Coordinates of C-alpha atoms in Angstrom, one line a residue:
Chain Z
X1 CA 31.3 -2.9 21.5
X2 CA 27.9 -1.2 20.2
X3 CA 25.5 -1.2 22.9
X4 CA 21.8 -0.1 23.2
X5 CA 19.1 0.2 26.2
X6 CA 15.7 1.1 26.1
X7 CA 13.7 3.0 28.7
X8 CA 10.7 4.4 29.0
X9 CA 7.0 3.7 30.6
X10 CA 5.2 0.4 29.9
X11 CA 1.9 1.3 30.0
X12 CA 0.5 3.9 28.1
X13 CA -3.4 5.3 28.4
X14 CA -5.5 5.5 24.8
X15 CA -4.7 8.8 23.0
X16 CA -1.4 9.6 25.0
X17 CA 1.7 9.7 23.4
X18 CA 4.4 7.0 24.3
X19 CA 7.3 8.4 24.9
X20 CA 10.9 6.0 24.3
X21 CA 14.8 6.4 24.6
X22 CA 17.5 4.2 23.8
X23 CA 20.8 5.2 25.7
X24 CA 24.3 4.3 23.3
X25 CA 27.5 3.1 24.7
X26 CA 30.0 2.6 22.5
X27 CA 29.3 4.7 19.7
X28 CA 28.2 8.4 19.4
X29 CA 24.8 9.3 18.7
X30 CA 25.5 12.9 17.6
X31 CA 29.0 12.2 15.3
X32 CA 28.6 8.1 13.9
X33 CA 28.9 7.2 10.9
X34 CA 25.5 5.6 10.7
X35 CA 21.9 5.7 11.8
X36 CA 19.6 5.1 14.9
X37 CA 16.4 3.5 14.1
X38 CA 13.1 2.1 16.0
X39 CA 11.3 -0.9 15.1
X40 CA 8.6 -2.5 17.0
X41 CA 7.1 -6.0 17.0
X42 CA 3.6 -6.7 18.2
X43 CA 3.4 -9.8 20.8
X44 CA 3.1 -12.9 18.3
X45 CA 4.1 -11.1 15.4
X46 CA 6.4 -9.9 13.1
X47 CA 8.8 -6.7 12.7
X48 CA 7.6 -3.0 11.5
X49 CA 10.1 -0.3 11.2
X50 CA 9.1 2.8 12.2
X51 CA 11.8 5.2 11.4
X52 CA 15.5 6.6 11.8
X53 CA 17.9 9.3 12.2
X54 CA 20.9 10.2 11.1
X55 CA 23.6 11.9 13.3
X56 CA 23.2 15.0 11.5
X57 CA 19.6 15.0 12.1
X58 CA 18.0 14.1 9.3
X59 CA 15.2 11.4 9.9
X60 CA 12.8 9.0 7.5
X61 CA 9.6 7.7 8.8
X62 CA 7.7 4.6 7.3
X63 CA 4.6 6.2 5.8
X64 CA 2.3 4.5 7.5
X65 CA 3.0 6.0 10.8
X66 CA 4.9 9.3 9.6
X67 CA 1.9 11.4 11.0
X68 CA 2.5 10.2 14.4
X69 CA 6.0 9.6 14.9
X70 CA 8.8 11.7 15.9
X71 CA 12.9 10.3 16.4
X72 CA 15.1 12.8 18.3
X73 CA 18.9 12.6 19.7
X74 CA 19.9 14.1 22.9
X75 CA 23.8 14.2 22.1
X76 CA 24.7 15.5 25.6
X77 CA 23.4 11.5 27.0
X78 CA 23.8 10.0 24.1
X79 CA 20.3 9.0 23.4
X80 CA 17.7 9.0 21.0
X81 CA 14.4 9.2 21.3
X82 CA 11.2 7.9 19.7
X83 CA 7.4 9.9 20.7
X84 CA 4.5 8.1 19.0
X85 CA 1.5 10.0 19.3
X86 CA -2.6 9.4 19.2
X87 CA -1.5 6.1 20.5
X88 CA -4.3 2.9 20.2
X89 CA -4.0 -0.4 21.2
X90 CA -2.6 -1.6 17.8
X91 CA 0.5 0.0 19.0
X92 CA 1.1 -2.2 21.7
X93 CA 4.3 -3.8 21.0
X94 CA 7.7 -4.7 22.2
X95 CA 10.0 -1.8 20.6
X96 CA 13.5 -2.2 19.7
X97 CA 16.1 0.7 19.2
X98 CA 18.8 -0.1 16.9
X99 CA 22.2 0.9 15.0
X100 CA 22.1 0.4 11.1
X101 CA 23.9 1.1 8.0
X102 CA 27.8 -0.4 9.3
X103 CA 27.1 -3.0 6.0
X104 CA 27.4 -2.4 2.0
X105 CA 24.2 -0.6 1.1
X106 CA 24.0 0.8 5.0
X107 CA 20.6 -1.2 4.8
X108 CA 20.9 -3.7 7.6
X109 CA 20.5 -3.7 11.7
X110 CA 23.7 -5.3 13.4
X111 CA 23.4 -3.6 17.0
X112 CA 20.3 -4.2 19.0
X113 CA 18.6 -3.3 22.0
X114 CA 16.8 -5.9 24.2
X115 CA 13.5 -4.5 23.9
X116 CA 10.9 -2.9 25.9
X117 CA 7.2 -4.1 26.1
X118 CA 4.9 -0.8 25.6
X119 CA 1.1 -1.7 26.5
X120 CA -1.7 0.7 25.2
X121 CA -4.7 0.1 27.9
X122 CA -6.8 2.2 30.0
Chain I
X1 CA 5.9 -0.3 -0.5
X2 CA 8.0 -3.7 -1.4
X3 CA 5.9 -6.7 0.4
X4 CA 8.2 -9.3 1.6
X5 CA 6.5 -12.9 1.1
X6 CA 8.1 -15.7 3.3
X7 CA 7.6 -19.4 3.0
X8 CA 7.5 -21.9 4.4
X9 CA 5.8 -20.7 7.6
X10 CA 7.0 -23.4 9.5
X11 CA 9.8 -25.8 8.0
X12 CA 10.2 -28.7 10.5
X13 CA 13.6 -30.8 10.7
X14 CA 15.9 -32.3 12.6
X15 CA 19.4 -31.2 13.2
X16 CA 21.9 -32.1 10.7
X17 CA 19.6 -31.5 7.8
X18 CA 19.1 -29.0 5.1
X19 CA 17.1 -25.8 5.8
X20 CA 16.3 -23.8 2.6
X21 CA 14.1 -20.7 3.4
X22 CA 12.2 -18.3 0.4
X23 CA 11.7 -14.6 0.6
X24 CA 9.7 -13.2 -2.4
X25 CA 9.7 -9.2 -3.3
X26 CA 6.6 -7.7 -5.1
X27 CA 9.4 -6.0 -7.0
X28 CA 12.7 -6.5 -7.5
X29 CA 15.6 -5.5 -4.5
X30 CA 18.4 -3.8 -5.3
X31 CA 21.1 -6.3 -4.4
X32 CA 22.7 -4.3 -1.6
X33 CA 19.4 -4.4 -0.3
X34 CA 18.2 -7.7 1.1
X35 CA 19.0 -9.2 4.5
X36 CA 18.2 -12.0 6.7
X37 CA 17.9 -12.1 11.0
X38 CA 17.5 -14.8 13.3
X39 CA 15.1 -14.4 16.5
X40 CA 14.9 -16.6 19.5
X41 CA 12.0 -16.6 22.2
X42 CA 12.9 -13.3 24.4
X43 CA 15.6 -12.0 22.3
X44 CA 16.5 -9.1 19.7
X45 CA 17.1 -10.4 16.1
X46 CA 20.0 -10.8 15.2
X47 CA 21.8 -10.0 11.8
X48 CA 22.8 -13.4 10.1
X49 CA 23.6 -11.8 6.4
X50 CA 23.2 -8.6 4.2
X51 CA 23.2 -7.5 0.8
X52 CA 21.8 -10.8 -0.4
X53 CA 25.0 -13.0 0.6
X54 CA 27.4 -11.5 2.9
X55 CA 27.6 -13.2 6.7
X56 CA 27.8 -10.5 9.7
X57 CA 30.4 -10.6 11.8
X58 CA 30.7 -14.0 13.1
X59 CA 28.3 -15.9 11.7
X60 CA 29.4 -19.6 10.6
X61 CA 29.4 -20.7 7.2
X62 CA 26.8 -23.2 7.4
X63 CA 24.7 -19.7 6.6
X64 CA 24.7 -18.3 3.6
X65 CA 22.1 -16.0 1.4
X66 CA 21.4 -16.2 -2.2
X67 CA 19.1 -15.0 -5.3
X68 CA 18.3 -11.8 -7.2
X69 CA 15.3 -9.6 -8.0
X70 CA 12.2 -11.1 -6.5
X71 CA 13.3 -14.0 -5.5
X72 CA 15.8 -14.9 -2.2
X73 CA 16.7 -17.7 -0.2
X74 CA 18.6 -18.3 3.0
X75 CA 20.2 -21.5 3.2
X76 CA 21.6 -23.5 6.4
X77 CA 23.6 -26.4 5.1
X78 CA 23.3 -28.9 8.5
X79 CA 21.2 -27.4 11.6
X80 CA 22.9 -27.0 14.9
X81 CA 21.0 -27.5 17.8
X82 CA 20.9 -23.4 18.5
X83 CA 19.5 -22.6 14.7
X84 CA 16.0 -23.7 15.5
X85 CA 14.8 -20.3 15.9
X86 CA 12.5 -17.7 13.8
X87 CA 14.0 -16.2 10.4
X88 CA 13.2 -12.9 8.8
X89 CA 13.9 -11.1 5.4
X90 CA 14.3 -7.6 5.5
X91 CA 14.5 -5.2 2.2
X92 CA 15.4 -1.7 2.2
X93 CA 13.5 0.2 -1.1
X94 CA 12.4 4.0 -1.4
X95 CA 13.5 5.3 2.3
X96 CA 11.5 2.4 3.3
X97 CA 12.3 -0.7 5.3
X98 CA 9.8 -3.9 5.4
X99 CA 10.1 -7.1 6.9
X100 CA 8.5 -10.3 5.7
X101 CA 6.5 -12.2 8.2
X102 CA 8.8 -15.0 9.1
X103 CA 10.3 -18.6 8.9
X104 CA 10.0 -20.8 11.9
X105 CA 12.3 -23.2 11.6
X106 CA 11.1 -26.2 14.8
X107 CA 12.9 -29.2 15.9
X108 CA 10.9 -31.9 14.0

């Protein structure tokens, strides 16, 4: 069983960049099959995806935040990370790591983190 | 960008009824390209059906996606008790993922 657990600080200052990372169980971040992805969901709201990676490394971004976002993987843990820069309080947002692509087309998410709750304040 | 257009916003019923949800592209969706999740209060989605029609892994048949092009729909044949929850298309287009806004579906 696919699992997925984010960490990372809830509060993040104006300007800063949040920093995330999902640790996998199950499945192997560096060698699978399919891809690790990020999407976030602002309180109230609905869901944006903000971008992915492949096990080889390559990554896609959604456009409207490509200038700020960077995913990683850290095969030696198992994780992958997401770093979203210039950060402002439209970023606040309960973020969700994910596993996608195990579906025809590879374009749906079937694992799922709980979610962590990432506040932009000062 | 493909805009995902969801109605209705809220579709109250009661359980045992039909629910029939829309999802409208701004252009078409390839077909392996379309999928529907469920959301409760406090949780994840969840992945209910892909590539217009196919269930995920244990999803009952009371579920089930159809359409083409523009136009979707997810369909739950008679609401259990634990469907009342929020419903979201999802298409997959250029590199690109976009979600539509939702489908509350509340206990009338």
């Amino acid at each position: 069983q696919v699992q997925l657990q984010e960490s990372g600080p809830g509060l993040v200052k104006p300007s800063q960049t949040l920093s995330l990372t999902c640790t996998v169980s199950g499945d192997s971040v560096g060698s699978s099959s399919y891809y690790w992805t990020w999407i976030r969901q602002p309180a109230g709201k609905g869901l944006e995806w903000v971008g992915r990676i492949y096990s080889n490394g390559r990554t896609n971004y959604n456009p409207s935040l490509k200038s700020r976002v960077t995913i990683s993987t850290d095969t030696s843990k198992n994780q992958f990370s997401l770093k979203l820069s210039s950060v402002t309080a439209a970023d606040t947002a309960v973020y969700y790591c994910a596993r996608g692509g195990d579906c025809t087309g590879g374009a749906c998410f079937t694992y799922w983190g709980q979610g962590t709750l990432v506040t932009v304040s000062s | 960008e493909i805009v995902l257009t969801q109605s209705p916003g809220t579709l109250s019923l009661s359980p045992g009824e039909r629910a029939t949800l829309s999802c409208r592209a701004s252009q078409s969706v390839g077909s392996d390209y379309l999928a529907w999740y469920q959301q409760k209060p406090g949780q994840a989605p969840s992945l209910l059906i892909y590539g217009i029609s196919s269930r995920a892994s244990g999803i009952p048949d009371r579920f089930s996606g159809s359409g083409s092009g523009t136009d979707f729909t997810l369909t739950i044949s008679r609401l259990e008790p634990e469907d009342f929850a929020m419903y979201y298309c999802q298409q997959y287009g250029s590199s690109l993922f976009t979600f539509g806004p939702g489908t509350r579906v509340d206990i009338k």
